XYZ file of C-alpha atoms in Angstrom:
649
model
C 39.921 -11.409 202.769
C 39.515 -13.080 199.407
C 36.595 -15.478 199.117
C 36.617 -17.981 196.268
C 33.075 -18.940 195.367
C 32.173 -21.908 193.123
C 31.086 -20.602 189.745
C 28.077 -22.942 189.615
C 26.628 -21.290 192.737
C 26.696 -17.764 191.265
C 23.344 -17.175 189.577
C 22.478 -13.915 187.897
C 19.051 -12.408 188.411
C 17.340 -12.135 185.019
C 14.333 -9.987 184.218
C 11.825 -9.973 181.376
C 9.049 -7.427 181.060
C 5.544 -8.870 180.731
C 2.920 -6.522 179.309
C -0.776 -7.213 179.176
C -4.108 -6.981 180.986
C -4.626 -8.341 184.453
C -6.103 -11.830 184.681
C -9.471 -10.503 185.804
C -9.560 -7.943 182.987
C -8.638 -10.560 180.409
C -11.433 -12.880 181.470
C -14.116 -10.208 181.785
C -16.904 -10.724 179.260
C -17.053 -8.029 176.587
C -13.699 -6.552 177.627
C -10.507 -6.803 175.607
C -10.125 -10.385 176.773
C -12.699 -11.347 174.146
C -10.265 -10.362 171.453
C -11.195 -13.178 169.089
C -14.841 -12.106 169.058
C -14.574 -8.394 169.716
C -11.520 -7.373 167.768
C -10.359 -10.011 165.368
C -13.696 -10.881 163.923
C -16.438 -8.388 163.686
C -15.331 -4.798 163.311
C -16.690 -2.963 166.352
C -17.056 0.763 165.853
C -13.926 2.354 167.286
C -13.795 5.373 169.508
C -11.057 7.148 171.401
C -12.087 5.907 174.814
C -12.756 9.461 175.967
C -16.410 9.741 175.082
C -15.907 11.413 171.722
C -15.694 9.634 168.382
C -12.061 9.486 167.477
C -10.908 11.816 170.230
C -7.948 14.041 169.411
C -7.004 12.046 166.323
C -10.447 12.201 164.726
C -11.022 8.441 164.848
C -8.978 5.353 164.420
C -8.520 3.691 167.815
C -11.013 1.367 169.531
C -11.506 1.820 173.260
C -9.369 -1.155 174.260
C -6.381 0.449 172.512
C -7.009 4.035 173.577
C -4.623 6.030 175.737
C -7.014 5.732 178.694
C -6.985 1.928 178.743
C -3.665 1.452 180.546
C -2.137 -2.006 180.671
C -0.102 -3.569 183.449
C 3.666 -3.567 182.953
C 4.938 -6.342 185.155
C 8.143 -8.315 185.380
C 9.092 -11.945 185.311
C 12.176 -12.540 187.449
C 14.274 -15.663 187.590
C 17.445 -16.875 189.271
C 19.226 -19.803 187.719
C 16.311 -20.463 185.395
C 13.778 -20.628 188.258
C 11.026 -17.968 188.186
C 10.627 -16.028 191.430
C 7.428 -15.161 193.210
C 6.859 -11.594 194.374
C 7.461 -12.733 197.965
C 10.807 -14.237 197.014
C 11.831 -11.063 195.213
C 10.888 -9.032 198.291
C 12.965 -11.348 200.494
C 15.986 -10.910 198.212
C 15.581 -7.118 198.262
C 15.143 -6.924 202.023
C 18.202 -9.108 202.646
C 20.422 -6.361 201.224
C 23.373 -8.678 200.744
C 24.728 -10.632 197.799
C 24.663 -14.091 199.441
C 21.149 -15.334 200.221
C 19.429 -18.641 200.842
C 16.728 -19.341 198.239
C 14.824 -22.596 197.735
C 17.231 -24.642 199.839
C 20.340 -23.374 198.115
C 22.727 -20.480 198.394
C 22.761 -18.018 195.519
C 24.817 -14.933 194.751
C 22.925 -11.901 193.383
C 23.587 -8.179 193.040
C 21.557 -6.331 195.759
C 21.382 -3.151 193.626
C 19.963 -5.143 190.713
C 17.314 -6.678 192.976
C 16.251 -3.294 194.348
C 15.974 -1.837 190.842
C 13.900 -4.798 189.685
C 11.470 -4.477 192.574
C 11.099 -0.718 192.051
C 9.997 -1.276 188.438
C 7.069 -3.484 189.363
C 3.486 -2.330 188.826
C 4.128 0.181 186.024
C 1.348 1.062 183.595
C 1.723 1.745 179.870
C -0.641 2.740 177.084
C -1.866 -0.140 174.898
C -0.211 1.358 171.802
C 3.147 1.436 173.614
C 2.464 -2.095 174.806
C 1.612 -3.287 171.299
C 4.773 -1.688 169.942
C 6.875 -3.441 172.574
C 5.109 -6.772 172.001
C 5.725 -6.664 168.245
C 9.433 -5.828 168.535
C 10.057 -7.976 171.618
C 11.942 -5.157 173.279
C 11.517 -1.764 174.899
C 13.681 0.775 176.690
C 13.501 1.295 180.459
C 15.602 4.122 181.892
C 17.648 4.175 178.701
C 18.500 0.466 178.597
C 16.969 -2.228 176.362
C 14.717 -4.791 178.040
C 13.201 -7.964 176.601
C 9.405 -7.954 176.466
C 6.754 -10.674 176.385
C 3.019 -10.095 175.907
C 0.244 -11.756 177.891
C -3.493 -12.329 177.602
C -5.377 -10.766 174.706
C -2.366 -8.595 173.834
C -0.361 -11.738 173.048
C -3.224 -13.113 170.948
C -3.418 -9.776 169.108
C 0.346 -9.841 168.510
C 0.131 -13.336 167.043
C -2.751 -12.299 164.801
C -0.954 -9.228 163.458
C 2.545 -10.672 163.102
C 1.940 -12.165 159.637
C -0.166 -9.752 157.542
C -1.017 -12.375 154.896
C -1.125 -15.386 157.227
C -3.899 -17.089 159.155
C -7.345 -18.072 158.010
C -9.146 -15.960 155.431
C -11.802 -13.919 157.192
C -13.663 -12.352 154.265
C -14.588 -13.393 150.743
C -14.868 -11.257 147.648
C -17.966 -9.029 147.967
C -20.868 -10.164 145.819
C -21.379 -6.598 144.591
C -17.876 -6.389 143.102
C -18.038 -6.644 139.302
C -14.615 -8.238 138.949
C -12.623 -11.260 140.072
C -9.877 -10.392 142.508
C -6.500 -12.029 142.110
C -5.240 -14.138 145.008
C -2.891 -11.449 146.295
C -5.684 -8.865 146.054
C -7.954 -11.138 148.116
C -5.211 -11.397 150.734
C -4.907 -7.619 150.648
C -8.670 -7.262 151.142
C -8.530 -9.710 154.056
C -5.701 -7.738 155.650
C -7.474 -4.400 155.171
C -10.634 -5.841 156.738
C -8.719 -7.163 159.736
C -6.898 -3.884 160.365
C -9.897 -1.611 159.828
C -12.203 -3.806 161.926
C -9.691 -3.447 164.752
C -9.589 0.302 164.207
C -5.839 0.065 163.668
C -5.692 1.195 160.041
C -2.810 0.459 157.715
C -0.895 1.376 154.592
C -1.372 -0.704 151.437
C 2.007 -0.188 149.774
C 1.842 -2.490 146.756
C 3.765 -1.543 143.644
C 1.990 0.820 141.301
C -0.248 -1.061 138.906
C -1.067 -4.027 141.173
C -4.619 -2.878 141.867
C -4.693 -0.940 145.149
C -7.776 0.967 143.950
C -9.927 -2.099 143.244
C -8.875 -3.625 146.574
C -10.129 -0.545 148.435
C -13.364 -0.580 146.406
C -13.845 -4.194 147.501
C -13.181 -3.176 151.114
C -15.832 -0.460 150.895
C -18.395 -2.922 149.514
C -17.595 -5.439 152.246
C -17.930 -2.836 155.007
C -21.388 -1.888 153.766
C -22.627 -5.376 154.746
C -22.018 -4.648 158.454
C -23.982 -1.837 160.160
C -21.078 -1.289 162.559
C -18.738 -0.303 159.721
C -21.108 0.898 156.979
C -21.035 4.478 155.829
C -19.620 6.679 153.085
C -15.967 6.445 152.080
C -13.978 9.649 151.607
C -11.038 9.363 149.207
C -8.453 12.160 149.301
C -6.151 12.011 146.294
C -4.131 14.163 143.875
C -6.241 15.976 141.281
C -4.886 13.754 138.526
C -6.372 10.631 140.136
C -9.982 11.758 140.578
C -11.032 10.652 137.110
C -9.362 7.278 137.546
C -11.109 6.687 140.875
C -14.496 7.569 139.401
C -14.018 5.284 136.400
C -12.845 2.383 138.580
C -15.794 2.748 140.989
C -18.326 2.935 138.161
C -16.722 -0.082 136.508
C -16.185 -2.371 139.510
C -18.982 -1.229 141.843
C -21.856 -0.351 139.474
C -24.699 1.367 141.234
C -22.506 2.681 144.050
C -22.929 6.461 144.362
C -19.757 8.425 143.615
C -19.416 12.184 143.923
C -16.553 14.605 143.298
C -16.170 17.158 146.091
C -14.176 19.543 143.970
C -14.658 22.839 142.190
C -16.836 25.828 142.976
C -20.146 23.942 143.156
C -19.005 21.217 145.559
C -21.422 20.040 148.219
C -21.970 17.161 150.645
C -25.772 17.277 150.770
C -27.469 13.903 151.232
C -24.203 11.957 151.441
C -25.101 8.782 153.317
C -23.167 6.078 151.491
C -20.991 5.485 148.456
C -17.790 7.352 147.640
C -16.859 11.014 147.918
C -13.703 11.996 146.013
C -11.731 15.113 146.843
C -8.233 16.463 146.334
C -5.615 17.318 148.925
C -5.952 20.988 148.032
C -9.735 21.031 148.399
C -9.521 19.029 151.625
C -7.182 21.628 153.065
C -9.496 24.484 152.059
C -12.711 22.807 153.220
C -11.544 20.799 156.222
C -14.360 21.868 158.542
C -17.125 20.719 156.194
C -15.422 17.388 155.601
C -14.668 16.882 159.293
C -18.308 17.515 160.172
C -19.452 14.390 158.301
C -19.452 10.874 159.692
C -17.203 8.791 157.436
C -17.129 5.033 157.524
C -13.701 4.930 155.865
C -11.112 7.582 155.077
C -8.601 6.803 152.317
C -5.466 8.852 151.589
C -4.271 7.909 148.101
C -0.664 8.655 147.182
C -0.223 9.224 150.912
C 3.342 10.408 150.435
C 1.695 13.790 149.766
C 1.383 14.130 153.559
C 4.874 12.829 154.365
C 5.622 16.118 156.172
C 3.497 15.823 159.350
C 3.830 19.550 160.034
C 2.422 20.667 156.683
C -1.001 22.301 156.538
C -2.275 19.426 154.392
C -1.179 16.753 156.879
C -2.592 18.679 159.827
C -5.927 19.125 158.059
C -6.151 15.433 157.202
C -5.696 14.485 160.864
C -8.779 16.437 161.890
C -11.159 14.397 159.707
C -12.740 11.599 161.716
C -13.601 8.151 160.408
C -14.225 4.669 161.731
C -11.059 3.529 159.964
C -8.178 4.981 157.997
C -6.273 3.499 155.058
C -3.236 4.976 153.318
C -2.286 3.978 149.777
C 1.265 4.548 148.595
C 3.628 2.662 146.352
C 6.453 4.731 147.875
C 5.988 4.944 151.677
C 9.706 5.742 152.021
C 11.008 8.199 149.427
C 13.886 10.022 151.099
C 13.952 9.179 154.817
C 12.123 7.124 157.439
C 10.361 10.129 158.960
C 8.039 9.930 155.942
C 7.067 6.409 156.991
C 6.398 7.683 160.514
C 4.103 10.407 159.158
C 1.969 7.914 157.214
C 1.654 5.285 159.950
C 1.105 7.847 162.699
C -1.911 8.997 160.695
C -3.330 5.508 160.094
C -2.543 4.262 163.627
C -1.764 7.190 165.959
C 0.797 6.462 168.650
C 2.144 3.224 167.173
C 5.627 4.602 166.500
C 5.705 7.068 169.394
C 6.624 10.707 168.919
C 8.610 11.724 165.855
C 11.568 12.710 168.031
C 11.621 9.360 169.827
C 11.241 7.530 166.513
C 14.190 9.408 165.009
C 16.332 8.611 168.045
C 15.377 4.964 168.464
C 15.076 3.834 164.845
C 15.579 6.274 161.999
C 19.068 7.565 162.813
C 20.446 4.045 163.243
C 18.740 2.589 160.157
C 19.525 5.466 157.807
C 23.157 5.358 158.878
C 23.280 1.753 157.727
C 25.400 0.591 160.664
C 22.753 -1.099 162.807
C 21.040 -4.065 161.099
C 19.342 -4.956 164.401
C 17.571 -1.577 164.434
C 16.285 -2.180 160.902
C 15.063 -5.622 161.982
C 13.223 -4.206 165.011
C 11.631 -1.452 162.952
C 10.616 -3.969 160.303
C 8.928 -6.149 162.951
C 7.044 -3.115 164.217
C 5.794 -1.680 160.917
C 5.296 -4.843 158.865
C 1.892 -5.719 160.383
C 0.665 -2.216 159.486
C 2.171 -1.940 156.008
C 1.406 -4.525 153.340
C 3.875 -4.318 150.472
C 3.992 -6.594 147.426
C 6.146 -6.103 144.330
C 5.496 -7.129 140.756
C 8.679 -9.182 140.940
C 7.491 -11.211 143.968
C 6.759 -14.882 143.143
C 3.122 -15.424 142.213
C 2.085 -11.772 142.387
C 1.735 -10.917 138.711
C 3.010 -13.865 136.677
C 1.179 -12.595 133.601
C 3.324 -9.444 133.477
C 5.936 -9.537 130.706
C 9.619 -8.957 131.475
C 10.991 -5.493 132.162
C 14.513 -4.537 131.082
C 16.242 -1.493 132.590
C 19.308 -0.045 130.870
C 21.584 2.864 131.779
C 22.628 4.498 128.493
C 25.671 6.697 128.943
C 26.484 9.414 126.446
C 29.339 11.881 126.092
C 28.903 15.625 126.399
C 29.360 17.739 123.305
C 32.320 20.180 123.382
C 29.871 23.020 124.097
C 28.349 21.123 127.014
C 31.744 20.172 128.457
C 33.037 23.757 128.278
C 29.878 25.145 129.860
C 29.928 22.440 132.555
C 33.519 23.179 133.615
C 32.954 26.947 133.580
C 29.905 26.688 135.832
C 31.745 24.346 138.231
C 34.730 26.699 138.476
C 32.737 29.915 138.941
C 30.154 28.510 141.364
C 32.695 26.696 143.570
C 34.493 30.024 144.020
C 31.227 31.650 145.136
C 30.435 28.717 147.446
C 33.854 28.983 149.120
C 33.069 32.596 150.046
C 29.558 31.903 151.367
C 28.108 30.174 154.420
C 24.781 29.167 155.978
C 21.647 29.345 153.860
C 23.418 31.306 151.139
C 25.933 28.488 150.694
C 23.227 25.797 150.619
C 21.320 27.807 148.018
C 24.412 28.043 145.833
C 24.987 24.282 146.092
C 21.428 23.542 144.967
C 21.820 26.072 142.137
C 25.068 24.383 141.055
C 23.652 20.862 141.038
C 20.526 21.964 139.178
C 22.529 23.927 136.632
C 24.841 21.001 135.902
C 21.918 18.652 135.328
C 20.393 21.163 132.902
C 23.677 21.496 131.010
C 23.768 17.701 130.714
C 20.280 17.853 129.166
C 20.907 20.640 126.651
C 22.818 23.957 126.770
C 19.710 25.831 125.619
C 17.844 24.732 128.741
C 20.527 26.075 131.076
C 20.959 29.277 129.078
C 17.169 29.789 128.840
C 17.360 30.672 125.153
C 14.096 31.891 123.606
C 14.629 30.599 120.061
C 17.441 28.095 120.462
C 19.339 26.210 117.851
C 18.601 22.670 119.037
C 20.423 20.151 116.869
C 24.078 19.231 117.364
C 24.442 20.670 120.863
C 23.451 17.786 123.183
C 24.743 14.236 123.381
C 21.539 13.144 125.132
C 19.331 14.579 122.417
C 21.310 12.748 119.734
C 20.891 9.480 121.655
C 17.155 10.121 122.091
C 16.819 10.646 118.330
C 18.521 7.312 117.703
C 16.284 5.518 120.210
C 13.110 7.047 118.778
C 14.109 6.184 115.204
C 14.322 2.522 116.209
C 11.198 2.560 118.391
C 9.009 4.258 115.793
C 10.317 2.038 113.013
C 9.064 -0.930 115.032
C 5.624 0.686 115.358
C 6.024 0.945 119.139
C 5.082 3.778 121.482
C 7.166 5.422 124.211
C 6.946 7.621 127.284
C 9.657 10.271 127.728
C 9.975 11.663 131.271
C 11.870 14.779 132.277
C 11.704 16.739 135.524
C 11.962 20.048 133.657
C 9.101 21.676 131.761
C 11.654 23.768 129.851
C 13.448 20.670 128.590
C 10.165 19.068 127.552
C 9.338 22.167 125.508
C 12.695 21.883 123.715
C 12.000 18.209 122.976
C 8.495 19.056 121.785
C 9.833 21.668 119.335
C 12.651 19.427 118.148
C 10.477 16.365 117.537
C 7.822 18.413 115.758
C 10.491 19.666 113.363
C 11.408 16.032 112.681
C 7.771 15.166 111.938
C 7.240 13.091 115.102
C 3.778 13.384 116.680
C 3.997 14.181 120.382
C 1.922 15.538 123.225
C 3.138 17.047 126.504
C 1.501 16.569 129.921
C 2.648 18.798 132.787
C 1.393 20.159 136.106
C -0.729 22.849 134.455
C -2.661 20.444 132.222
C -6.392 20.477 133.136
C -7.888 17.193 134.362
C -10.156 16.793 131.328
C -7.256 17.324 128.929
C -5.112 14.824 130.860
C -7.802 12.198 130.355
C -8.061 13.061 126.645
C -4.272 12.768 126.281
C -4.301 9.321 127.895
C -7.057 8.207 125.518
C -5.161 9.477 122.459
C -1.996 7.696 123.496
C -3.761 4.433 124.371
C -5.565 4.547 121.007
C -2.238 4.875 119.179
C -2.882 8.368 117.808
C 0.299 9.816 119.396
C 3.362 7.546 119.565
C 5.590 9.746 121.774
C 4.198 11.026 125.080
C 6.324 13.704 126.792
C 5.614 13.885 130.512
C 6.698 16.004 133.448
C 8.053 13.537 136.014
C 6.320 14.923 139.107
C 3.025 15.794 137.388
C 2.651 12.487 135.534
C 4.413 10.028 137.825
C 1.149 8.727 139.306
C -2.410 7.981 138.328
C -1.973 7.283 134.621
C -2.531 3.969 132.872
C -0.338 4.020 129.768
C 0.068 0.339 128.937
C 0.413 1.001 125.203
C 3.996 2.082 125.867
C 6.650 -0.558 125.279
C 9.472 1.867 126.056
C 10.055 4.341 128.903
C 12.825 6.939 128.577
C 14.087 8.874 131.615
C 15.767 11.811 129.906
C 17.242 13.025 133.220
C 17.679 11.480 136.665
C 15.613 12.511 139.677
C 17.100 12.538 143.169
C 14.589 9.935 144.278
C 14.483 6.315 143.027
C 10.886 5.831 144.159
C 9.645 8.683 141.950
C 11.423 7.229 138.924
C 9.967 3.777 139.642
C 6.454 5.212 139.887
C 6.894 6.918 136.541
C 8.041 3.667 134.933
C 4.959 1.972 136.342
C 2.717 4.118 134.144
C 3.583 1.509 131.486
C 4.635 -1.514 133.555
C 1.396 -2.412 135.319
C -1.476 -4.880 135.225
C -2.847 -4.848 131.678
C 0.585 -4.641 130.035
C 1.067 -7.646 127.759
C 4.314 -6.678 126.004
C 7.884 -6.483 127.327
C 8.816 -3.042 128.627
C 12.240 -1.509 128.069
C 13.374 1.305 130.376
C 16.154 3.591 129.128
C 17.923 5.929 131.576
C 20.053 8.573 129.813
C 23.200 9.502 131.754
C 25.839 12.050 130.808
C 29.132 10.229 131.236
C 31.656 11.530 133.764
C 29.264 14.142 135.226
C 27.201 14.660 138.374
C 24.625 12.286 136.843
C 27.075 9.405 137.196
C 27.340 10.037 140.950
C 23.587 10.347 141.446
C 23.206 6.645 140.602
C 25.159 5.482 143.686
C 23.036 7.684 145.931
C 19.840 6.236 144.465
C 21.072 2.709 145.152
C 21.674 3.568 148.830
C 18.124 4.890 149.179
C 16.692 1.698 147.680
C 18.692 -0.392 150.157
C 17.413 1.639 153.121
C 13.761 1.216 152.102
C 14.234 -2.498 151.463
C 15.845 -3.059 154.867
C 12.770 -1.771 156.676
C 9.890 -2.693 154.386
C 11.164 -6.064 153.293
C 11.138 -4.949 150.051
C 11.986 13.969 145.951
C 12.333 17.175 145.920
C 15.382 19.392 145.440
C 18.903 18.114 145.934
C 19.064 15.996 149.121
C 20.219 17.791 152.242
C 23.301 15.578 152.600
C 24.663 17.044 149.352
C 24.189 20.630 150.512
C 26.211 19.850 153.660
C 29.304 18.561 151.823
C 32.610 20.318 152.409
C 34.056 22.414 149.604
C 36.531 19.652 148.763
C 33.866 16.936 148.793
C 31.586 19.055 146.607
C 34.381 19.733 144.130
C 35.051 16.009 143.834
C 31.341 15.296 143.357
C 30.832 17.702 140.457
C 34.247 17.405 138.784
C 33.994 16.497 135.086
C 35.796 13.206 134.608
C 37.230 12.385 131.226
C 37.355 8.655 131.981
C 33.641 8.317 132.739
C 34.181 7.264 136.358
């Protein structure tokens, strides 16, 4: 029997998850319901909610956000736009039929849908899961997406966190700070105070050169004015940055104790306040001593150094407790979104869930580029915990001069072209006969070898006493650039990822009478600082630098030109290197020259770098060896990638 039912009488049951504390819990004095007083204002000392400071993560979560403080996961049901009471939902479920009488009208609902809805009532979730769902407005229940609304203090917390730089200013510049913070730095200080007073932590991801260090110094000084947050600050940073941190603290916070926990005679005796500076290597070796201290604030500078959460360094860092954690990184996403997970899971454990769940729910979809909605959800989730400003943003650094970036293509010499084609032919034959790890190793060897040939044949051939002139198109172009730069009385930075290539340049330029100096990973800290001083004083006009060793922590504003002699696989690393010159304090236009061998593998690297920039921008609102995707190419795809093109395409 067919029954024709009027469409206007068929109402679908709709459900929206509502997460938050119970009414009684929200109103209880001193409980999370007092979020404006307890959490958003005054910086209560966080604990893990399990009786031990910091619990398994070594600090970072206040009790009202700990795993033990479960929140109610309820549902709001409606039929035809009318919200149902629990009794009405029970009546629908018990009827067991699609046609029921509800509020003096007949409605048509799916009995199976009603039963499922009732069975999902009264769930409990951890506050970090609840906060994640509240920020994104969605969660997954039994593998299907469900809309989420927050209630009570959780909703007020969501509103407070949603706009990192919005709302009323909660703190002023500390009186003890011997500097005047810029407006964006004051907003950064306000944000850091809000996040650390909540125990949530965060990542300050401003561009290099915008003053992350002075902002953290201001945060330390502000926290010393409140007994609940006062205490020493431990800064973990690369070795190259220790001197910079010490100078900045002595300059902007005069009288504040600062100690280097580094070297054979390191100790922590009588540390009660001020700053303690250590390196990632020392922290890993001396974790127990550092973890035994009570730190008011723990800062991980250049936090991308712990982007692998399974590394010994990252594991050691997690064991050090503190009332609050702050990560500093101008490049929170270098190669993939798992690096972002590693940083934020350290500052705010549990926010992004497990790494596996994060990869499934967000990273795979965003990195593939086919799911803009996933990028939008991830952005909504991480943006409150990651403050990122660029030099190019309106009003951030209007005093900075313009920066011009130019790709300068150059042809290979006949020797380079012959060597390039021979290496491609021979190595592709070996790759075709290999598989597994052996094949991947050969691919990396091929890509590295081709880049070295593009630089100079002597680098690839590892010649002891090479004939340098007339063999490299790039070197000829560099000579032309330097002739012009030096004639103008300007100074330049020349970056290369290869120490061997830098040595060739050093020898070649010395023979031409050009004064240079070379900074690499083996340069002692004291000598690094002396090199910076010589360059800034104008004693040495050409500074040769190893890309990875000198890409951070150096202030080289005398340079008006930056030359990238070869391309790195990672755009963020190149940008950091450029920012050695293009940073606060630079008062002259900066020209960036990227040297590219035409028609070679270097041409194809550029497109890959652009894709990585787009991925980071999609999420943030804003390397190492050859990327894994290149090692997984088929033989035909690899041959097309490395083929020498005569037309430069």
